[in-house]
Coordinates of C-alpha atoms and ligand atoms in Angstrom, one line a residue:
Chain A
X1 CA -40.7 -144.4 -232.8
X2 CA -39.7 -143.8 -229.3
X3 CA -40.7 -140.1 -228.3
X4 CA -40.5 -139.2 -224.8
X5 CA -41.8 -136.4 -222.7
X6 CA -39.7 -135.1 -219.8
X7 CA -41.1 -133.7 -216.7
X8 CA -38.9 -131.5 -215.1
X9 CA -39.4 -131.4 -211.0
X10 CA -40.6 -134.3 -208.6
X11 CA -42.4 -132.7 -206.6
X12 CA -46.5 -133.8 -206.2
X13 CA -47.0 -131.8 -209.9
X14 CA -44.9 -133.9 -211.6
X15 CA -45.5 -137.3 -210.2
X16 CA -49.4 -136.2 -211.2
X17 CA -48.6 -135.1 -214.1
X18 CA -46.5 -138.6 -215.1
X19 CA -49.9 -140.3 -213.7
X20 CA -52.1 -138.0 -215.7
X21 CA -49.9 -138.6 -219.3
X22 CA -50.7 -142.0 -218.8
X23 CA -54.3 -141.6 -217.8
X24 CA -54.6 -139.6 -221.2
X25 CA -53.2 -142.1 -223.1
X26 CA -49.4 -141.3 -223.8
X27 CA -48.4 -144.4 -223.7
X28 CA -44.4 -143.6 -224.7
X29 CA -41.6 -143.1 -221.9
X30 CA -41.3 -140.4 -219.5
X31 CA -38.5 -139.3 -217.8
X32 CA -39.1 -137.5 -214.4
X33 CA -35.9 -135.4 -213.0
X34 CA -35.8 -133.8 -210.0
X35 CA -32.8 -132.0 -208.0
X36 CA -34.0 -133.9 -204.4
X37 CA -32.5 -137.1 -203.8
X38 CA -35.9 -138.7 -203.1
X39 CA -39.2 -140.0 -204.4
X40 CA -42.0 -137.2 -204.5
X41 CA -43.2 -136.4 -201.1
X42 CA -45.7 -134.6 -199.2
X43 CA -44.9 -131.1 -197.5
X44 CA -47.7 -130.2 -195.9
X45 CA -46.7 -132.3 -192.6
X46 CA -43.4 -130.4 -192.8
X47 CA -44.6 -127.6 -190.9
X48 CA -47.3 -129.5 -188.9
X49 CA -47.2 -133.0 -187.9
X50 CA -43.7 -133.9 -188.7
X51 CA -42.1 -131.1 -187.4
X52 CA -44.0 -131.4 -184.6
X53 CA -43.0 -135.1 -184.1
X54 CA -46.5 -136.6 -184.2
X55 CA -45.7 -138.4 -187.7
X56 CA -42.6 -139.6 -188.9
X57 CA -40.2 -138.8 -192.2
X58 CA -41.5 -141.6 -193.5
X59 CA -45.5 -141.0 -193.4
X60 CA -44.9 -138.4 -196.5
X61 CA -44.1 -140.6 -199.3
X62 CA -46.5 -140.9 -201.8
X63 CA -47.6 -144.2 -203.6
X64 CA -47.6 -143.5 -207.3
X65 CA -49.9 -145.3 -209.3
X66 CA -49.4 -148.9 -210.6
X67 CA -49.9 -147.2 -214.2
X68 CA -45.9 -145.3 -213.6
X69 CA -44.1 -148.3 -213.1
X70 CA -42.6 -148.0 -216.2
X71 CA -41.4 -144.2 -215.3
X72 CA -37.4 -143.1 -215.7
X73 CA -36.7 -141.3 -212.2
X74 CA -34.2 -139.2 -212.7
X75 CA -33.4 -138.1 -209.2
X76 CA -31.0 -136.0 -207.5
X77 CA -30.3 -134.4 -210.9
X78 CA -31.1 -130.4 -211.8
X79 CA -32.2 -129.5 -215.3
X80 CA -30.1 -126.8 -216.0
X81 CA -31.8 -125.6 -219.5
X82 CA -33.8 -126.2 -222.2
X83 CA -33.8 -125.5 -225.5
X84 CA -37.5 -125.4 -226.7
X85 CA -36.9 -124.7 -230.4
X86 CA -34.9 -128.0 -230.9
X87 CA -36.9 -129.9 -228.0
X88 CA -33.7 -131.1 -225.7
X89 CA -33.0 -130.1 -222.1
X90 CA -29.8 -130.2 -220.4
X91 CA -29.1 -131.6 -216.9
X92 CA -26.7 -130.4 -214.5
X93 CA -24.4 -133.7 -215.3
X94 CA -24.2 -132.5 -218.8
X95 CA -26.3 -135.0 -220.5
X96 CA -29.1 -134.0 -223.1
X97 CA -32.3 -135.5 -223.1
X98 CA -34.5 -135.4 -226.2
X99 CA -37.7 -134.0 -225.0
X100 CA -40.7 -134.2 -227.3
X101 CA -43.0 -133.2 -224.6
X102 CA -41.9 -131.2 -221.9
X103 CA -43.8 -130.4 -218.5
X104 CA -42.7 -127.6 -216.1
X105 CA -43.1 -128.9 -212.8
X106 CA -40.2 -127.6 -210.8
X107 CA -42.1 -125.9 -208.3
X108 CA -41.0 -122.4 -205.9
X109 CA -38.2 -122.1 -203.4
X110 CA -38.6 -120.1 -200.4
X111 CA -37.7 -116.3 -200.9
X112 CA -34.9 -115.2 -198.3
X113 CA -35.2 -112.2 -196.7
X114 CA -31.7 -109.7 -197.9
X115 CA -30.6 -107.6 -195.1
X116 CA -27.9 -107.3 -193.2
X117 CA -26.5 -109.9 -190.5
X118 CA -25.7 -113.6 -189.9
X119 CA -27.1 -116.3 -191.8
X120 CA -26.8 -119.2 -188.9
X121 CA -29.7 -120.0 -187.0
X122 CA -32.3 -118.5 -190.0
X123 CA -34.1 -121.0 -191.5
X124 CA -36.7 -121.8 -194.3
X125 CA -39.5 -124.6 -194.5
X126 CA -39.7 -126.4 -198.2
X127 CA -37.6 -129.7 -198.2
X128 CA -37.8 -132.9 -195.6
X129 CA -34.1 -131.3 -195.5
X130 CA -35.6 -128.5 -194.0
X131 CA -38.1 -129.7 -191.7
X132 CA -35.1 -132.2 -190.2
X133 CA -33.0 -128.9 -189.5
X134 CA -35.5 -126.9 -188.4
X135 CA -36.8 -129.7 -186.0
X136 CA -33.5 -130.2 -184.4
X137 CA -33.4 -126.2 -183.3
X138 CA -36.6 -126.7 -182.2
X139 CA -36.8 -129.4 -180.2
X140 CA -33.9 -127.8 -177.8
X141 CA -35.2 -126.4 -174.4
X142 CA -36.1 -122.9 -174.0
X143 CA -35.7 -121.5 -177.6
X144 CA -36.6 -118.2 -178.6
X145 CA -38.6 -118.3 -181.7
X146 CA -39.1 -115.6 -184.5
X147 CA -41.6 -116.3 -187.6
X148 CA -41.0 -113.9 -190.1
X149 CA -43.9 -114.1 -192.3
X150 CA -47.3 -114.4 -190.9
X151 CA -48.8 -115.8 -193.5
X152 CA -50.2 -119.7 -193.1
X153 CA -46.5 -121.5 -193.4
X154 CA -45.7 -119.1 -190.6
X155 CA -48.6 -119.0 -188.5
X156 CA -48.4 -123.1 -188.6
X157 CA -44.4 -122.6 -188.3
X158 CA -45.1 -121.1 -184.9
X159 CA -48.4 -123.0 -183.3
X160 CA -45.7 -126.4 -183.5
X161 CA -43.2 -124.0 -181.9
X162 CA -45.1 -124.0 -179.2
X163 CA -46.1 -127.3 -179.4
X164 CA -42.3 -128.4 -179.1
X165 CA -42.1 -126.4 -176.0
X166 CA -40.5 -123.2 -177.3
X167 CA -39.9 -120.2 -174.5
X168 CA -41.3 -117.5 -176.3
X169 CA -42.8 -117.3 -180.0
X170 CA -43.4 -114.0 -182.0
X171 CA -44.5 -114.1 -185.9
X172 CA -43.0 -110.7 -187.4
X173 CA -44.9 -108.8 -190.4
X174 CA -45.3 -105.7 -192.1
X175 CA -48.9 -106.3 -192.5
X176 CA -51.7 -105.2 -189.6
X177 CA -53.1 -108.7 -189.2
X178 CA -51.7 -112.4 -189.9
X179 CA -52.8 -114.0 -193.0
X180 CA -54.9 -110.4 -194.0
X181 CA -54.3 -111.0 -197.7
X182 CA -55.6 -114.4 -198.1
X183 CA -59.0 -113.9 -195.7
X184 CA -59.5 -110.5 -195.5
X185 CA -60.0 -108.4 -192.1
X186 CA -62.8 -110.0 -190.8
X187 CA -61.3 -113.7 -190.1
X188 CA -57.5 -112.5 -189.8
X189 CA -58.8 -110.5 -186.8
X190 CA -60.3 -113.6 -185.3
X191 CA -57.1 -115.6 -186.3
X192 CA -55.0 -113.6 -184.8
X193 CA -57.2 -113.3 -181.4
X194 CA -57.0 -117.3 -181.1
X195 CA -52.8 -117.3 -182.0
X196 CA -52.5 -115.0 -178.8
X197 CA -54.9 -116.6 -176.7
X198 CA -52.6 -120.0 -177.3
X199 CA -49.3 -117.8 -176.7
X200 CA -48.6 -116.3 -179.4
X201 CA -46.9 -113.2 -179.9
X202 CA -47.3 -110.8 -182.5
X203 CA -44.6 -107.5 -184.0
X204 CA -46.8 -107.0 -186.7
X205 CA -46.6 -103.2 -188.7
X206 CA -43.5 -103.7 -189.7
X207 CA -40.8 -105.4 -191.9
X208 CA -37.3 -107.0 -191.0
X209 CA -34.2 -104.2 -191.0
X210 CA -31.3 -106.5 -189.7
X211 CA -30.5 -109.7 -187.8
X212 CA -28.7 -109.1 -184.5
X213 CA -25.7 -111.5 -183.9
X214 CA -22.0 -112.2 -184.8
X215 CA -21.9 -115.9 -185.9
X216 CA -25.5 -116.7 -184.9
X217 CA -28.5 -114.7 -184.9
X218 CA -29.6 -113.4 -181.3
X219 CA -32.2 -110.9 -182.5
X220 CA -34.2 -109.6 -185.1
X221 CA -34.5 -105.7 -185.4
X222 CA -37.5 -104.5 -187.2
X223 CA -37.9 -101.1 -189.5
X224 CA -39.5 -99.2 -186.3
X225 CA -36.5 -100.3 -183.9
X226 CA -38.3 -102.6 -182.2
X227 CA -35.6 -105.7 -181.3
X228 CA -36.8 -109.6 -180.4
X229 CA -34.6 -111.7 -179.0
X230 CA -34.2 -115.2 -180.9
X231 CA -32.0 -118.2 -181.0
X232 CA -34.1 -119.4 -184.2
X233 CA -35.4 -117.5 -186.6
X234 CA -37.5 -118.7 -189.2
X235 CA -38.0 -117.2 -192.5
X236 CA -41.8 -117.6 -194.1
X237 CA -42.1 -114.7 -196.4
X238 CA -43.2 -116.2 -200.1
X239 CA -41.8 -118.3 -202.7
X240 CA -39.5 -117.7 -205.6
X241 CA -40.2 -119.8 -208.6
X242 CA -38.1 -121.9 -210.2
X243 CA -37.7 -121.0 -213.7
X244 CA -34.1 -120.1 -214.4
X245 CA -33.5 -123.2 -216.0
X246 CA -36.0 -121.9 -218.6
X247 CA -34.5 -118.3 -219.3
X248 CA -33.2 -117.7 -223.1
X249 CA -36.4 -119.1 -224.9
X250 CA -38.4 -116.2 -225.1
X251 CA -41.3 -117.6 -222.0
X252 CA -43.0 -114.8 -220.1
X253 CA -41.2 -115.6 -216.7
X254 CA -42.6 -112.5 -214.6
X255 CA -43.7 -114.7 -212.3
X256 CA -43.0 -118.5 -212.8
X257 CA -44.1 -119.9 -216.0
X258 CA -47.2 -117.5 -218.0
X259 CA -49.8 -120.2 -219.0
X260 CA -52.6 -120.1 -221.7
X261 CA -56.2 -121.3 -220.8
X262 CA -54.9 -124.8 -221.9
X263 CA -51.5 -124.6 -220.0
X264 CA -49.1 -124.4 -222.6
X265 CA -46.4 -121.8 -222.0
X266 CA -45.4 -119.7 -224.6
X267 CA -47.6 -120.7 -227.5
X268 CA -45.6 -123.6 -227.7
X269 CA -48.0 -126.8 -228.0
X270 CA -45.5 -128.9 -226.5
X271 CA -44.4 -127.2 -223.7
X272 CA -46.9 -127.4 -220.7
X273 CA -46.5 -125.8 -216.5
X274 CA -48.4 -127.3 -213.7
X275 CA -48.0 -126.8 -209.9
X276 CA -46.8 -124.1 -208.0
X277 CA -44.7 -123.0 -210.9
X278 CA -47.3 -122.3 -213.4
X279 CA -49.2 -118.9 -213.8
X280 CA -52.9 -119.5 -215.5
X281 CA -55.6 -117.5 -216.0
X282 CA -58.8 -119.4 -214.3
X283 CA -61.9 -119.2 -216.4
X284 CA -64.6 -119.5 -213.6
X285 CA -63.1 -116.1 -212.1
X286 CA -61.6 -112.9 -213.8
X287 CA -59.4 -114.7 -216.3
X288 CA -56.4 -112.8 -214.8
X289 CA -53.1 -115.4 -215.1
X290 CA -52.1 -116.3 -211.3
X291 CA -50.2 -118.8 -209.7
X292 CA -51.8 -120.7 -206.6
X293 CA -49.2 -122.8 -204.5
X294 CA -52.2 -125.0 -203.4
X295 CA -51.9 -128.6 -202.5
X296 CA -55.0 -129.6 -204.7
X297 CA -52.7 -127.8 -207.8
X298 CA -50.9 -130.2 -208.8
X299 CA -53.8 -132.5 -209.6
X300 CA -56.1 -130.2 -211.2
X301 CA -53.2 -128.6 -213.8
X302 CA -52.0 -131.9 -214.4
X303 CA -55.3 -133.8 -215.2
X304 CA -55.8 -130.8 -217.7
X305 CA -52.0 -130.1 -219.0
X306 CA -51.9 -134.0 -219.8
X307 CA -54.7 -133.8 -221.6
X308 CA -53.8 -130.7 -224.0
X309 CA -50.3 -132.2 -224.4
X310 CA -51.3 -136.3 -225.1
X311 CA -53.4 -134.9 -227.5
X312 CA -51.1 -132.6 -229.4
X313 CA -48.2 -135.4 -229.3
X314 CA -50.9 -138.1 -230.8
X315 CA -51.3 -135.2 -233.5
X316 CA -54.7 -134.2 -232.1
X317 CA -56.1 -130.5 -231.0
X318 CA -56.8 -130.5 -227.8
X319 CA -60.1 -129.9 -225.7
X320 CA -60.6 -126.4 -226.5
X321 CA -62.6 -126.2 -223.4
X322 CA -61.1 -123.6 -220.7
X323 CA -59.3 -124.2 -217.6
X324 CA -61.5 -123.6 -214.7
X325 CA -60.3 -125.2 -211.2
X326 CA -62.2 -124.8 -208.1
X327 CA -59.2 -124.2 -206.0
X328 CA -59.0 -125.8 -202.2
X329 CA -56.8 -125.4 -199.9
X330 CA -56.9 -126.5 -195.7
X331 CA -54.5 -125.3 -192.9
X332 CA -54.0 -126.9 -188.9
X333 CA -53.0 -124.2 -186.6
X334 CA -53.0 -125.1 -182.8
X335 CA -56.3 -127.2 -182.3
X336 CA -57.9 -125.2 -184.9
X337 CA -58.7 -126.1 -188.3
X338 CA -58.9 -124.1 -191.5
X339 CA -60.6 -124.9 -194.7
X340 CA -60.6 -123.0 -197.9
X341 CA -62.8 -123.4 -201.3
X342 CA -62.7 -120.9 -204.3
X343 CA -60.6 -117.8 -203.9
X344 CA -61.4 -116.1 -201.0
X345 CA -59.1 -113.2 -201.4
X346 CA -61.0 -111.9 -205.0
X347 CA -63.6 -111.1 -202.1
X348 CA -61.4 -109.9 -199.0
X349 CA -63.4 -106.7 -199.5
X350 CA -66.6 -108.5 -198.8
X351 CA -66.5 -110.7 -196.5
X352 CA -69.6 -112.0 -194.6
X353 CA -70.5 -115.0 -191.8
X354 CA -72.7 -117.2 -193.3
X355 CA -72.6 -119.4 -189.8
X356 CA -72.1 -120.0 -186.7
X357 CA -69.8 -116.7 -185.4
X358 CA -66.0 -115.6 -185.2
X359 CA -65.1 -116.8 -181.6
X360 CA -66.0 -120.6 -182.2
X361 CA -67.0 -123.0 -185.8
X362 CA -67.5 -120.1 -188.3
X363 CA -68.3 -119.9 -192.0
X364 CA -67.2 -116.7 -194.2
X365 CA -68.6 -116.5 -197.2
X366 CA -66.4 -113.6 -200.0
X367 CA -67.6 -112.1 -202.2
X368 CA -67.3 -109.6 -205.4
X369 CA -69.6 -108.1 -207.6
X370 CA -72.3 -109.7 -205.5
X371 CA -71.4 -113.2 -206.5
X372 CA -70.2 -115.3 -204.0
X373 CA -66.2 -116.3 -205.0
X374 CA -65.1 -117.8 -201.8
X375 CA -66.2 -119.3 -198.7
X376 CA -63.3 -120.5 -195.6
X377 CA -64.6 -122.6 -193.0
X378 CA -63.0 -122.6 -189.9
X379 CA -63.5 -125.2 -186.9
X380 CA -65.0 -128.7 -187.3
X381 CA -66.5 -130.9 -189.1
X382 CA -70.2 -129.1 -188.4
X383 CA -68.1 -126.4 -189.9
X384 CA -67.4 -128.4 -193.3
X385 CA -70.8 -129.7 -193.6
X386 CA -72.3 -126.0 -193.1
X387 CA -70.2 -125.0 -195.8
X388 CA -70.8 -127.6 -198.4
X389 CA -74.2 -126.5 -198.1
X390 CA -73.2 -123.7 -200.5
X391 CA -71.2 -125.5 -202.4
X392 CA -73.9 -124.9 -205.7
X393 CA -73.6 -121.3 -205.2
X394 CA -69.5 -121.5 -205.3
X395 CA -69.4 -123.3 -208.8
X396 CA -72.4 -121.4 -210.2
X397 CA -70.4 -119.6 -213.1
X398 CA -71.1 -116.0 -214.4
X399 CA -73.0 -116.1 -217.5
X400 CA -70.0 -115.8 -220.5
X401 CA -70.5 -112.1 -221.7
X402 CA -70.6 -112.1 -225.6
Chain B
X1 CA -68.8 -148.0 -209.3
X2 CA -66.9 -148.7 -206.3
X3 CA -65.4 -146.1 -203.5
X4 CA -63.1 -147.5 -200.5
X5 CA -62.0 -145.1 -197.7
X6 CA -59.2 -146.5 -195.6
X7 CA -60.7 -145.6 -192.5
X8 CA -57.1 -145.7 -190.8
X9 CA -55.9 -142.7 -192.8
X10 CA -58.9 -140.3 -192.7
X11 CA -58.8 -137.4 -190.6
X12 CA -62.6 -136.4 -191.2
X13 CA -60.8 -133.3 -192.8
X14 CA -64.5 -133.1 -195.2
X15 CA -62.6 -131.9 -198.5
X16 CA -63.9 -134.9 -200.1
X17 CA -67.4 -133.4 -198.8
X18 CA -67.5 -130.6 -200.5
X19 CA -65.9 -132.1 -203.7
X20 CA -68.7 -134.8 -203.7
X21 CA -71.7 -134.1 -201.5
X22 CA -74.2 -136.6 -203.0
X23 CA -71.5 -139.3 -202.1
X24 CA -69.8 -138.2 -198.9
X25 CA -70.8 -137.2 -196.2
X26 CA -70.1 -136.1 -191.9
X27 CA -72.2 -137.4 -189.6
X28 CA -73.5 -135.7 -186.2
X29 CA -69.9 -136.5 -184.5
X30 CA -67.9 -135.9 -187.3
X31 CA -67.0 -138.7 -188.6
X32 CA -67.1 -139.5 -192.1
X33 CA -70.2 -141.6 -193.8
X34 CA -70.2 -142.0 -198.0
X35 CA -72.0 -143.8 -200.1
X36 CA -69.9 -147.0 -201.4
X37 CA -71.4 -147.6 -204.7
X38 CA -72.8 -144.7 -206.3
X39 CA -74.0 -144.0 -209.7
X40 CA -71.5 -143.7 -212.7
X41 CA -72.9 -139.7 -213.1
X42 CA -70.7 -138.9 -209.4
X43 CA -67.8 -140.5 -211.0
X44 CA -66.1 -136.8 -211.8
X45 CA -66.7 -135.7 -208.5
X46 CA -66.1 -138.9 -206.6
X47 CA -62.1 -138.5 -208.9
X48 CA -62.1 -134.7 -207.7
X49 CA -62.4 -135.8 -204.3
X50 CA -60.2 -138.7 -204.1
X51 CA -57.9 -135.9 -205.6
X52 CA -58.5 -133.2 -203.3
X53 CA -58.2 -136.0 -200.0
X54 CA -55.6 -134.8 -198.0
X55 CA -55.1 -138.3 -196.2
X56 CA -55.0 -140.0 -200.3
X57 CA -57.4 -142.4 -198.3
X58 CA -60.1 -142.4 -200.8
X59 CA -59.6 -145.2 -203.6
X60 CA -61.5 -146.1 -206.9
X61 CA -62.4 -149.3 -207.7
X62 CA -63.5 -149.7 -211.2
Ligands
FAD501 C1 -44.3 -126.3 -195.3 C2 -45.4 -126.3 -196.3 C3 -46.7 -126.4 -195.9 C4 -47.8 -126.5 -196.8 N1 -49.1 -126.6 -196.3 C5 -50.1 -126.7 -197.2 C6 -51.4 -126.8 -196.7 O1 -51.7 -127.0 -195.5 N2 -52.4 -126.9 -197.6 C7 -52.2 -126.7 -199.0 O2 -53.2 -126.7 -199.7 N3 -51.0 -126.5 -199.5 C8 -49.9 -126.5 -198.6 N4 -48.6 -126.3 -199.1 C9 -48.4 -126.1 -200.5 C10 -48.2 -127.4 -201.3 O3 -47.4 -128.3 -200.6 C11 -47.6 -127.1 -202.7 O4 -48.6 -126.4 -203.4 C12 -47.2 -128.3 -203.5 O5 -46.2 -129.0 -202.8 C13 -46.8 -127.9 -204.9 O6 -46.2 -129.0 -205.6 P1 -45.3 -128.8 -206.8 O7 -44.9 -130.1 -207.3 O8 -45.8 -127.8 -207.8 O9 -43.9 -128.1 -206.3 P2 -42.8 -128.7 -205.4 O10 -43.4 -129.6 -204.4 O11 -42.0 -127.5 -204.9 O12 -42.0 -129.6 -206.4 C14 -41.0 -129.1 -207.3 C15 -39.8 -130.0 -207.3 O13 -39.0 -129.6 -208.4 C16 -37.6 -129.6 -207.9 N5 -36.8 -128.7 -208.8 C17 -36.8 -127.3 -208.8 N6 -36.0 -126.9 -209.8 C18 -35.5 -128.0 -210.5 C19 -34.7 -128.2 -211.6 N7 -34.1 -127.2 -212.3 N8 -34.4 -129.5 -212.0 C20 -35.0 -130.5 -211.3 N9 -35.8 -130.4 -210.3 C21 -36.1 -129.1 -209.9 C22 -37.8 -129.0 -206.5 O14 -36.6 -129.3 -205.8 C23 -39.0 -129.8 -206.0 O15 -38.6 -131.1 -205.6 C24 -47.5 -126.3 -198.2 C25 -46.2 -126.1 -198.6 C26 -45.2 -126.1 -197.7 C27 -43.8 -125.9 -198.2
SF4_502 S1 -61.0 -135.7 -197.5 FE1 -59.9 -137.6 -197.0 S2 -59.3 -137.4 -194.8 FE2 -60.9 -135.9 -195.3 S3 -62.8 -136.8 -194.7 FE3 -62.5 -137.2 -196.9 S4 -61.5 -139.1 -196.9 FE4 -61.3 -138.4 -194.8

């Protein structure tokens, strides 16, 4: 018998989910493809550090473990569909690959803003690709910087502006406040009072109308008829999954890839999404499917995805139990540091310090129904340890109503 | 069990705090203190928090 399950992306999900298969106890092949020429690598850096110059390329590689030596890479090849019913997907080179297991794992692309003017000079953050490009713009003297998107990849995008030496920076968006959704009022206030007190300009209130320029972008004109003057324009406005390759088998696809509690897609028991791509309800909150392009994602979906899919190709049932990550997620912004645990936006509404205060080492605590669903720590380590303090409180779950 | 921190690679970032309290831990400056042979029952959380590490400088060792 020689079964194999193919994971489709190579990004962090599916190198964790190839260590994970093999930590359950699949012990025949996988075959990892992915459309980037390269081993599975770290982003995070590419919109801090790296692009900032204070660590190379070459620091984001990740070591897989000893136990995927025996791993097919299939790199620098798309999958371009998949055919669930008869279990084969196709690559982009035309070959088919008999796929008894198959993991989702390809991941979001950066969603590009459509209106009218020049493409050159706009750029996205997603790829080492990227980050190389982007660099290069940066790094020239004088530039004129526009973030569109103030959301974290933005408000880092334009702290390392700065860093690099940039003339003037100014992060565009339609919202009031940077990074309002994710925190709430209370802490995107303070956020946005530290981004302008390090130089950081704000045209918040509203969206992009055009981009100024014949060949190259000069400018950006917003929806009121304010202009900014730019000679690089970065675009940090949310994330398309990466899901086409699936269309035609009847998945739920609103969204990237609609997830059970045990993270099969589709009611298929062979079919399983992890990463930024998947959409799964989270038992320890409301149970309402979501996707969360957290760094800690990968490793949480795939411990659990590998578990419910070894089990169903050794001809098991799976662990019935439910799905129920404590998401995490961290940001660097200037000299600051931000530190998230739980889901602080289910509690943007109520939103409380718990220590310390909002112009130096602060901990917010979030809130709904009383219970307390969130808690983002921002400054130091004093910071951290303050928070971990209510760690208990975070992972106490609701009692299951009958 | 055994836990080693390559001390090189941390960043006293404190994720692995909060993922295992009873086995790592920040001192008064910040810098990060754990525990490097702790009982089998922190093994989940001492696996979250190598997990969770944004440095992967926390490894397992048996
Ligand atoms: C600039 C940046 C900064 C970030 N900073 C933070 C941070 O500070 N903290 C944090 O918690 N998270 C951060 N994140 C989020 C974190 O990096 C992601 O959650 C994580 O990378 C998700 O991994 P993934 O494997 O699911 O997706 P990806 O890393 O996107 O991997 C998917 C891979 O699949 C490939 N692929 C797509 N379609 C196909 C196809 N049809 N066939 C083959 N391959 C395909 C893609 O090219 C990609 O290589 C950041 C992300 C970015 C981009
Ligand atoms: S999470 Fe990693 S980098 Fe941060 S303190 Fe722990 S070991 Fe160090």
């Amino acid at each position: 018998m020689s079964s194999r399950v193919v994971v489709a992306g190579a990004g962090l999900a599916g190198l964790r989910a190839a260590e994970q298969l093999r930590a359950a106890g699949w012990a025949g092949a996988i075959t990892v493809v992915g459309d980037e020429p390269l081993m599975p690598y770290n982003r995070p850096p590419l919109s801090k550090e790296v692009l900032a110059g204070s660590a190379p390329f070459e620091s984001l590689a990740f070591r897989p473990r000893a136990s995927c030596a025996d791993v097919e890479w299939r790199l620098g090849a798309a999958v371009a569909s998949a055919r669930l019913d008869r279990r084969v997907v196709r690559l982009d080179t035309g070959e088919e690959l008999a796929a008894d297991g198959l993991v989702v794992a390809t991941g979001v692309r950066p969603r590009r803003l459509r209106c009218p003017g020049p493409l050159a000079g706009r750029h996205v953050v997603r790829t080492m690709a990227d980050a190389r490009t982007l660099r290069a713009r940066l790094t020239r003297p004088g530039a004129r910087v526009v973030v569109v998107g103030a959301g974290f990849i933005g408000c880092e995008v334009a702290a390392t502006a700065l860093k690099l030496g940039a003339a003037e920076v100014t992060v565009a968006d339609p919202e009031p406040l940077p990074m309002l959704r994710p925190l709430g009022a209370l802490l995107a206030h303070a956020l946005f009072r530290r981004h302008r007190e390090r130089g950081v300009r704000f045209a918040l209130g509203a969206g992009v109308a055009a981009f100024d320029g014949e060949d190259r972008v000069t400018g950006v004109v917003l929806e009121d008829g304010r202009r900014l003057g730019a000679d690089v324009v970065v675009e940090a406005v949310g994330s398309v999954p990466n899901t086409e390759w699936l269309d035609g088998n009847g998945l739920d696809l609103t969204d990237g890839v609609l997830t059970d509690e045990l993270l099969r897609a589709g009611g298929l028991p062979h079919v399983v999404a992890v990463g930024d791509v998947a959409r799964f309800p989270n038992a320890r909150y409301d149970g309402v499917p979501r996707r969360v392009e957290h760094w800690s994602m990968p490793a949480d979906t795939a411990k659990r995805a590998a578990r419910t899919l070894a089990a169903h190709l050794a001809g098991a049932e799976p662990d019935p139990e439910p799905f129920a990550p404590l998401p995490t997620f961290w940001s660097d912004q200037h000299d600051f540091r931000l530190q998230s645990f739980g889901t602080p936006a289910l509690g943007a509404e109520d939103a409380r310090v718990l220590h310390g205060d909002l112009a130096g080492d602060v901990v917010v605590g979030y809130h709904a129904a009383g219970r307390l669903v969130g808690i983002v720590a921002l400054g130091g380590p004093a910071a951290v340890a303050a928070a971990a303090r209510h760690r208990a409180a975070l992972l106490r779950r609701p009692a299951l109503t009958p | 069990m055994k836990v080693v921190v390559d001390m090189d690679k941390c960043q006293d970032h404190g994720q692995c705090v909060f993922a295992a309290p009873d086995v790592f831990r920040l001192d008064d400056a910040g810098h990060l203190t754990y525990v490097a042979e702790p009982g089998e029952a922190s093994r989940a959380d001492v696996e979250e928090a190598a997990d969770v590490c944004p440095l992967q400088a926390i490894r397992i060792e048996d």
